[in-house]
Short mmCIF file of C-alpha atoms in Angstrom, two decimals:
data_model
loop_
_atom_site.label_atom_id
_atom_site.label_comp_id
_atom_site.label_asym_id
_atom_site.label_seq_id
_atom_site.Cartn_x
_atom_site.Cartn_y
_atom_site.Cartn_z
CA MET A 1 78.18 3.93 73.68
CA LYS A 2 80.78 6.02 74.42
CA SER A 3 82.64 9.06 71.36
CA LYS A 4 85.56 9.17 70.95
CA ILE A 5 87.74 12.23 69.33
CA LEU A 6 89.15 11.80 65.86
CA LEU A 7 92.60 13.51 66.81
CA THR A 8 94.14 10.90 68.53
CA SER A 9 97.14 12.96 69.30
CA ALA A 10 95.17 15.75 71.20
CA LEU A 11 93.51 13.23 73.11
CA LEU A 12 96.21 11.69 74.35
CA GLY A 13 97.69 14.68 75.18
CA PHE A 14 93.86 15.78 77.33
CA GLY A 15 93.62 12.75 79.17
CA MET A 16 95.18 13.81 82.51
CA ALA A 17 92.81 16.33 82.68
CA THR A 18 89.88 14.36 82.55
CA ILE A 19 87.53 15.45 85.79
CA ALA A 20 88.37 11.67 87.14
CA GLN A 21 85.60 10.01 88.92
CA ASN A 22 84.89 7.57 91.50
CA ALA A 23 83.04 4.15 91.24
CA SER A 24 84.04 4.01 94.73
CA HIS A 25 82.03 6.20 96.87
CA THR A 26 78.98 4.57 96.06
CA PHE A 27 76.18 4.14 98.37
CA ALA A 28 73.41 2.02 98.70
CA ILE A 29 70.63 1.59 100.19
CA THR A 30 69.64 -2.35 101.54
CA GLY A 31 67.72 -4.53 104.24
CA ASN A 32 70.59 -6.66 106.72
CA SER A 33 70.23 -9.00 104.70
CA ALA A 34 69.55 -10.35 100.72
CA ASN A 35 65.32 -11.04 102.48
CA ASP A 36 65.13 -8.54 103.41
CA PHE A 37 63.57 -5.68 102.20
CA ALA A 38 63.09 -3.70 104.53
CA TRP A 39 65.13 -0.80 102.90
CA MET A 40 66.57 0.80 105.81
CA ASN A 41 70.22 1.36 106.25
CA ILE A 42 72.74 3.27 104.24
CA ARG A 43 75.99 0.96 102.90
CA GLN A 44 78.95 1.66 100.76
CA VAL A 45 80.13 -0.49 97.50
CA ASP A 46 83.06 -0.24 95.69
CA LEU A 47 80.46 -0.85 91.80
CA ASN A 48 83.97 -1.69 90.23
CA SER A 49 83.61 -5.24 91.90
CA GLY A 50 80.36 -5.02 93.17
CA VAL A 51 81.78 -5.45 96.43
CA PHE A 52 80.09 -3.49 99.82
CA THR A 53 83.24 -2.14 102.53
CA LYS A 54 81.49 -0.50 105.06
CA THR A 55 78.36 0.66 106.82
CA ILE A 56 77.21 4.36 107.08
CA PHE A 57 73.77 3.40 108.37
CA GLU A 58 72.90 -0.02 109.88
CA LYS A 59 68.94 0.40 111.77
CA ASN A 60 68.71 -1.11 115.65
CA LYS A 61 72.28 0.39 115.72
CA THR A 62 74.11 3.23 115.04
CA ALA A 63 73.86 6.16 117.67
CA PHE A 64 71.85 8.87 115.53
CA THR A 65 70.45 12.99 114.96
CA ILE A 66 67.69 14.35 113.31
CA THR A 67 68.28 17.77 112.82
CA ASN A 68 66.05 20.98 111.81
CA VAL A 69 67.73 22.75 109.00
CA GLU A 70 64.42 25.46 110.08
CA THR A 71 64.32 25.13 113.15
CA LYS A 72 67.79 24.05 114.30
CA GLN A 73 66.56 22.05 117.01
CA VAL A 74 67.11 17.97 116.92
CA LEU A 75 64.39 15.74 117.39
CA ASP A 76 63.32 13.90 120.21
CA LYS A 77 64.18 10.31 119.95
CA SER A 78 62.28 9.51 123.13
CA ALA A 79 59.39 6.57 121.15
CA VAL A 80 63.60 5.37 119.26
CA LEU A 81 64.35 4.66 122.86
CA ASN A 82 61.45 3.10 123.33
CA GLY A 83 61.99 0.38 121.06
CA ASN A 84 59.55 1.91 117.93
CA ILE A 85 62.15 2.73 114.87
CA TYR A 86 59.30 2.66 112.44
CA ALA A 87 58.38 6.13 113.99
CA PRO A 88 58.02 8.80 110.90
CA SER A 89 59.65 12.03 112.73
CA VAL A 90 62.23 10.72 114.99
CA TYR A 91 64.28 7.61 113.20
CA PRO A 92 66.13 9.13 109.91
CA THR A 93 65.07 5.89 107.43
CA ALA A 94 61.61 4.41 109.23
CA THR A 95 59.83 4.69 106.49
CA PHE A 96 61.85 3.03 104.44
CA VAL A 97 63.49 4.47 101.45
CA ALA A 98 64.42 4.19 97.43
CA ALA A 99 65.45 6.97 95.63
CA ALA A 100 68.98 8.43 97.11
CA ALA A 101 71.83 10.93 96.18
CA TYR A 102 74.72 12.03 97.08
CA ASP A 103 76.52 14.69 96.43
CA LYS A 104 80.49 14.77 95.85
CA ARG A 105 80.91 18.55 96.75
CA SER A 106 79.47 18.61 100.15
CA ASN A 107 79.61 15.32 100.29
CA ARG A 108 76.33 14.48 101.61
CA LEU A 109 73.56 11.56 101.28
CA TYR A 110 70.07 12.95 100.23
CA TYR A 111 67.25 11.10 100.53
CA ILE A 112 63.15 11.72 100.68
CA PRO A 113 61.63 8.75 103.05
CA MET A 114 58.21 7.30 101.61
CA ARG A 115 55.33 7.76 102.18
CA MET A 116 57.35 11.31 104.30
CA ASN A 117 56.94 14.86 102.98
CA GLU A 118 60.66 15.54 103.65
CA LEU A 119 63.86 15.73 101.74
CA ARG A 120 66.84 14.37 104.25
CA TRP A 121 70.47 13.84 103.99
CA VAL A 122 73.19 12.74 106.12
CA ASP A 123 76.74 14.84 106.16
CA LEU A 124 79.72 12.02 105.55
CA ASN A 125 82.12 14.52 106.83
CA GLU A 126 81.14 14.08 109.93
CA LYS A 127 83.18 12.74 112.45
CA GLY A 128 82.69 9.89 115.60
CA GLU A 129 80.01 7.19 116.15
CA THR A 130 76.91 8.98 115.41
CA VAL A 131 75.63 9.63 113.07
CA LYS A 132 74.61 13.07 112.18
CA PHE A 133 70.81 13.23 110.35
CA TYR A 134 69.19 16.57 108.60
CA ASN A 135 65.80 17.12 107.70
CA MET A 136 63.18 20.19 105.93
CA GLN A 137 59.89 19.96 105.05
CA SER A 138 58.20 21.09 101.78
CA PRO A 139 54.26 21.04 101.00
CA LEU A 140 55.57 20.56 97.80
CA LEU A 141 56.28 16.80 98.18
CA PHE A 142 53.95 14.91 99.14
CA ALA A 143 52.81 11.96 102.44
CA GLU A 144 51.47 8.79 101.26
CA LYS A 145 48.29 7.95 102.78
CA GLY A 146 46.79 4.85 101.81
CA ALA A 147 47.67 2.33 98.93
CA ASP A 148 48.74 5.31 96.89
CA GLU A 149 51.77 5.00 95.79
CA SER A 150 51.99 7.22 92.45
CA ARG A 151 53.37 10.30 94.30
CA ASN A 152 56.40 8.45 96.18
CA VAL A 153 60.05 9.46 94.74
CA THR A 154 61.42 6.34 93.74
CA ARG A 155 63.94 7.98 91.50
CA MET A 156 66.95 10.98 92.01
CA VAL A 157 70.44 11.89 91.23
CA ILE A 158 73.22 14.64 91.71
CA ALA A 159 72.50 16.58 88.10
CA ALA A 160 75.77 18.05 86.15
CA ASP A 161 74.14 21.85 86.90
CA GLY A 162 74.81 20.39 90.96
CA ASN A 163 70.88 20.63 91.44
CA GLY A 164 69.56 17.32 93.07
CA TYR A 165 66.65 16.04 90.81
CA ALA A 166 63.97 13.54 92.20
CA ILE A 167 60.94 11.79 90.15
CA THR A 168 58.00 10.58 91.48
CA ASN A 169 56.44 6.98 90.55
CA ASP A 170 54.03 8.62 88.44
CA GLY A 171 56.16 10.86 86.46
CA ASN A 172 53.98 13.60 87.03
CA HIS A 173 55.99 15.81 89.64
CA LEU A 174 59.90 16.42 88.25
CA TYR A 175 61.49 18.02 91.91
CA GLN A 176 64.47 20.20 91.74
CA PHE A 177 66.41 21.30 94.80
CA THR A 178 69.24 22.83 95.26
CA THR A 179 72.80 21.48 97.55
CA GLY A 180 73.72 24.66 99.68
CA LYS A 181 72.93 24.64 103.50
CA LYS A 182 69.39 25.53 103.93
CA PRO A 183 67.84 24.05 100.19
CA VAL A 184 65.43 25.11 98.14
CA ILE A 185 62.87 22.79 96.26
CA THR A 186 60.87 23.17 93.45
CA ASP A 187 58.14 21.14 91.78
CA LEU A 188 59.12 21.81 88.18
CA GLY A 189 55.95 19.92 86.25
CA THR A 190 55.38 16.77 85.12
CA LEU A 191 57.32 14.71 82.34
CA ILE A 192 56.25 15.18 78.73
CA ASP A 193 55.75 11.44 76.70
CA ALA A 194 58.29 12.01 73.60
CA GLU A 195 55.65 12.32 70.23
CA SER A 196 58.31 9.10 68.87
CA ASN A 197 57.76 6.87 72.60
CA LYS A 198 54.11 5.51 69.94
CA GLY A 199 52.72 4.93 73.40
CA ILE A 200 55.62 3.81 75.36
CA SER A 201 54.83 6.07 78.94
CA ILE A 202 56.82 7.36 81.04
CA HIS A 203 53.68 7.84 83.67
CA ASN A 204 52.67 4.19 82.08
CA LYS A 205 51.97 1.78 86.05
CA CYS A 206 53.30 -1.36 84.96
CA THR A 207 56.46 -0.15 83.03
CA SER A 208 57.54 2.78 84.27
CA TRP A 209 57.48 3.30 87.36
CA GLY A 210 59.38 2.58 90.35
CA GLY A 211 63.65 2.43 89.50
CA ASP A 212 66.43 4.74 89.87
CA MET A 213 67.59 7.58 87.99
CA VAL A 214 71.27 8.28 86.47
CA ALA A 215 73.20 12.35 84.89
CA ASP A 216 74.65 12.64 81.79
CA ALA A 217 77.87 15.10 81.04
CA PHE A 218 75.32 17.33 78.98
CA GLY A 219 72.55 18.15 81.47
CA LYS A 220 70.40 15.58 80.80
CA LEU A 221 68.14 12.27 83.00
CA TYR A 222 67.93 8.80 83.13
CA VAL A 223 65.66 7.10 84.70
CA ILE A 224 65.68 3.44 84.63
CA THR A 225 62.75 1.64 85.74
CA ALA A 226 61.97 -1.35 87.08
CA GLY A 227 60.19 -2.57 84.45
CA ARG A 228 64.00 -2.48 83.11
CA ASN A 229 62.71 0.69 80.82
CA ILE A 230 65.27 3.33 80.43
CA PHE A 231 63.97 7.10 79.57
CA VAL A 232 66.24 9.57 78.76
CA VAL A 233 64.67 13.42 80.03
CA ASP A 234 65.73 16.58 78.79
CA ILE A 235 64.93 19.05 82.02
CA ASP A 236 64.08 22.13 80.16
CA THR A 237 61.65 20.78 78.44
CA ARG A 238 60.66 17.73 80.51
CA ILE A 239 60.30 15.77 77.86
CA ALA A 240 60.64 11.83 78.33
CA THR A 241 61.99 10.21 75.14
CA PHE A 242 62.27 5.86 75.60
CA LYS A 243 65.71 4.77 74.34
CA GLY A 244 64.64 1.14 75.12
CA GLN A 245 64.42 -1.76 77.42
CA ILE A 246 67.51 -3.24 79.03
CA ASN A 247 67.31 -6.70 78.15
CA ASN A 248 69.89 -10.10 79.26
CA LEU A 249 68.73 -9.52 82.82
CA PRO A 250 67.46 -12.60 85.63
CA ALA A 251 63.77 -13.09 85.53
CA ASN A 252 62.38 -11.09 88.53
CA PHE A 253 64.28 -8.69 87.88
CA THR A 254 63.39 -5.18 88.66
CA ALA A 255 65.71 -2.59 88.21
CA ASN A 256 65.62 -0.54 91.03
CA GLY A 257 69.09 1.24 91.98
CA ALA A 258 71.41 2.48 89.28
CA ALA A 259 74.87 4.07 89.66
CA VAL A 260 78.00 5.04 86.60
CA ASN A 261 81.09 3.64 87.38
CA ASP A 262 84.32 4.31 86.18
CA ASN A 263 83.43 2.99 82.90
CA GLY A 264 80.71 5.25 82.24
CA ASP A 265 78.35 2.72 82.07
CA ILE A 266 75.13 2.18 84.49
CA VAL A 267 75.35 -0.65 87.05
CA ILE A 268 72.15 -1.56 88.19
CA ILE A 269 70.75 -3.47 90.86
CA SER A 270 66.92 -5.45 92.47
CA ALA A 271 65.32 -5.01 95.39
CA ASN A 272 62.99 -7.75 94.48
CA VAL A 273 65.73 -10.93 93.42
CA PHE A 274 69.65 -11.36 93.53
CA THR A 275 71.99 -12.11 91.52
CA GLY A 276 74.80 -9.41 91.01
CA TYR A 277 75.58 -6.25 89.49
CA TYR A 278 74.74 -6.29 85.84
CA THR A 279 76.13 -3.17 83.91
CA VAL A 280 74.42 -2.40 81.04
CA ASN A 281 76.06 -1.72 77.06
CA LEU A 282 73.25 1.80 76.17
CA LYS A 283 73.90 0.71 72.67
CA THR A 284 72.72 -2.48 72.61
CA LEU A 285 70.41 -2.22 76.16
CA ALA A 286 72.02 -5.60 77.34
CA ALA A 287 72.91 -6.24 79.98
CA THR A 288 76.69 -8.31 81.85
CA LEU A 289 76.69 -9.52 85.33
CA VAL A 290 80.03 -8.23 87.65
CA PRO A 291 82.23 -11.01 88.30
CA GLY A 292 82.41 -11.21 91.77
CA SER A 293 79.12 -8.79 92.91
CA ASP A 294 78.46 -9.52 96.57
CA LEU A 295 75.61 -11.58 97.42
CA MET A 296 75.41 -10.42 100.59
CA TYR A 297 72.88 -7.38 100.15
CA ASN A 298 70.21 -6.55 97.59
CA SER A 299 69.28 -2.76 97.26
CA SER A 300 66.22 -0.41 96.61
CA ASP A 301 68.93 2.51 95.44
CA LEU A 302 72.29 3.28 94.27
CA ALA A 303 74.02 7.06 94.51
CA ASN A 304 77.14 8.17 93.27
CA SER A 305 78.75 11.38 91.71
CA ASN A 306 79.78 9.70 89.02
CA LEU A 307 78.06 11.18 85.47
CA LEU A 308 77.70 9.33 82.38
CA PHE A 309 79.66 10.92 79.19
CA GLN A 310 81.84 12.84 81.44
CA LYS A 311 85.01 12.10 79.69
CA GLU A 312 83.20 12.70 76.18
CA ALA A 313 82.60 16.11 77.64
CA ASP A 314 85.85 16.98 78.83
CA VAL A 315 87.36 16.44 75.96
CA ALA A 316 84.89 18.78 74.36
CA LYS A 317 85.17 21.45 76.44
CA GLN A 318 88.41 21.26 75.78
CA PHE A 319 88.75 21.72 72.12
CA GLY A 320 86.71 24.76 72.70
CA SER A 321 83.83 22.22 70.88
CA ALA A 322 80.53 22.60 73.54
CA THR A 323 80.65 24.69 76.24
CA ASP A 324 77.18 24.33 76.48
CA ILE A 325 76.59 21.82 75.20
CA ARG A 326 72.75 20.38 74.81
CA THR A 327 73.15 16.04 73.19
CA GLU A 328 70.85 12.77 72.84
CA THR A 329 74.46 11.33 74.32
CA LEU A 330 72.85 7.94 73.90
CA SER A 331 72.70 7.65 69.90
CA GLY A 332 76.02 9.30 70.38
CA THR A 333 75.98 12.23 68.37
CA LYS A 334 76.92 15.40 70.03
CA VAL A 335 75.76 19.29 68.85
CA ALA A 336 77.56 22.51 69.15
CA PRO A 337 78.21 25.06 70.28
CA ASN A 338 75.16 25.31 71.92
CA PRO A 339 74.06 28.72 71.71
CA VAL A 340 75.10 28.99 68.40
CA THR A 341 76.36 32.92 68.43
CA GLY A 342 77.21 32.74 64.84
CA SER A 343 75.84 31.31 61.25
CA SER A 344 76.53 27.36 61.94
CA PHE A 345 76.97 24.39 63.81
CA LYS A 346 78.20 20.82 64.01
CA ILE A 347 77.28 17.67 64.95
CA LEU A 348 79.30 14.60 65.86
CA PHE A 349 78.45 11.58 64.45
CA ASP A 350 79.51 7.63 65.81
CA GLY A 351 80.49 5.03 63.76
CA ASP A 352 77.22 3.51 63.52
CA TYR A 353 75.62 5.60 60.62
CA ASN A 354 76.13 5.55 57.16
CA GLY A 355 74.14 6.43 54.53
CA ALA A 356 71.61 10.10 53.61
CA PHE A 357 70.24 11.86 56.89
CA THR A 358 68.12 15.08 56.08
CA VAL A 359 69.13 17.58 59.35
CA ILE A 360 65.44 19.82 60.21
CA ILE A 361 65.68 22.94 62.00
CA SER A 362 61.91 23.58 62.88
CA ASP A 363 60.83 26.14 65.49
CA ILE A 364 59.06 25.28 68.52
CA ALA A 365 55.96 25.61 67.46
CA GLY A 366 56.38 23.03 64.34
CA ARG A 367 57.77 25.02 61.03
CA ASN A 368 60.40 24.51 59.29
CA ILE A 369 62.87 27.04 58.56
CA GLN A 370 65.20 24.73 56.44
CA SER A 371 66.34 21.46 55.70
CA THR A 372 70.00 19.94 54.42
CA GLN A 373 70.83 17.17 53.19
CA ILE A 374 74.21 15.01 54.64
CA SER A 375 75.80 11.73 53.79
CA LEU A 376 77.01 9.65 56.11
CA ALA A 377 80.37 7.17 55.67
CA LYS A 378 80.94 4.81 58.31
CA GLY A 379 83.65 6.10 61.35
CA GLN A 380 82.95 9.03 63.51
CA GLN A 381 82.54 12.29 62.58
CA TYR A 382 82.14 16.30 62.52
CA GLN A 383 79.56 17.80 59.67
CA ASN A 384 78.80 21.47 59.52
CA ILE A 385 75.21 22.83 59.21
CA ASN A 386 74.89 26.55 57.70
CA ILE A 387 71.81 28.57 58.73
CA ARG A 388 70.84 29.97 56.46
CA ASN A 389 68.79 33.31 56.14
CA LYS A 390 69.66 32.80 60.39
CA PRO A 391 66.85 33.33 62.26
CA VAL A 392 65.18 35.59 65.25
CA ALA A 393 67.32 35.05 68.15
CA GLY A 394 65.07 31.62 70.25
CA THR A 395 64.94 28.34 70.74
CA TYR A 396 64.13 26.04 67.93
CA LEU A 397 64.73 22.33 67.60
CA VAL A 398 67.30 20.36 65.42
CA LYS A 399 66.07 16.98 64.16
CA VAL A 400 67.91 14.25 62.10
CA ILE A 401 66.38 11.61 59.39
CA ASN A 402 67.41 8.94 57.83
CA ASP A 403 65.87 7.93 54.51
CA ALA A 404 63.69 5.72 55.94
CA GLY A 405 61.79 7.97 58.32
CA LYS A 406 62.81 7.35 61.65
CA THR A 407 64.58 10.38 63.76
CA ILE A 408 67.87 9.15 64.95
CA LEU A 409 68.43 13.06 67.35
CA THR A 410 66.23 15.30 68.40
CA ASP A 411 67.65 18.26 70.34
CA LYS A 412 67.18 21.61 71.35
CA LEU A 413 69.42 25.18 70.02
CA ILE A 414 69.79 27.71 70.93
CA ILE A 415 70.96 30.62 68.45
CA GLN A 416 71.44 34.11 69.74
#
């Protein structure tokens, strides 16, 4: 899964400069117990051990305020004082929460309650026993009516660009939100199934709704659906590429919460059953139980600031090979530099590739610009691709095909 730079001595020298990740600063949306499916509590968990360490907010117990960032008004809590904690407009988690994202820079935990058209967050900088929540409404968000769950937001993360991203159950809305004092919400549009998905759609209710989302250090999103499928989403093109299905999980385990641990692995948890936390190997998609993980709470969502492939991105930047890399990280390859200002670029292959391959550069209409034959031996390596008859500046596609005709990499290339 993870690439290692060939220059060992340089990597050792770089180790101290790597951006630190902190899996102990992970937040989970839980009920009151393993059998409580009212997802209203916010707790802190250490992903390294799977053990809960702190309660941030607990229904019926924690004092709170909710302030509307547009009107600056503190919401009236009289309904809550009368015992109605399920009043959506005045209780922080009244309609349950299935999507949250943690922004380390502002130390805020963002979320969108189900069946509500509001972005909310808790300011974790605030001290004292009263938890400070904030909210803002948006006409772009959808308040569910009746049994329609299609536009519930169930996947959310803060990406490498510092913006938050959220996806509805049906995949028809990719939302972007800023993380400043007054967030700006944008609907980027519907996700698009990659041609290589072969009928496995990000929009399918049975296989691809629900779940959670993490981000990588190269600007991509990873949707882990409740049905255990993994899709890689390119934010710019909105193309969702099916990677495969997680295996080696208990029966009835739905993948509802996901976050990245300090080793750079995805950790998942189920809201449906609770047998512990599981790490996922992104090469084999095999799940492994985290030993000693807490059995007290199952969770509807996990959130932290860790990014997949952060170490690899740091190393690439240190060596000047990637100031703007766009990577199909699940396949272990890198394209750099991107944008291309000269007449060549490099592709980094991990140790799994061996044999003859074809690198195709095409325009966005699908017309081939050039094809280059390459030969790979096992072991990590860079392949330099010279651009012959350099085309006009613009956006192009790079595709790597093996000798069986299977595409192992499709990525965007910007030529300047």
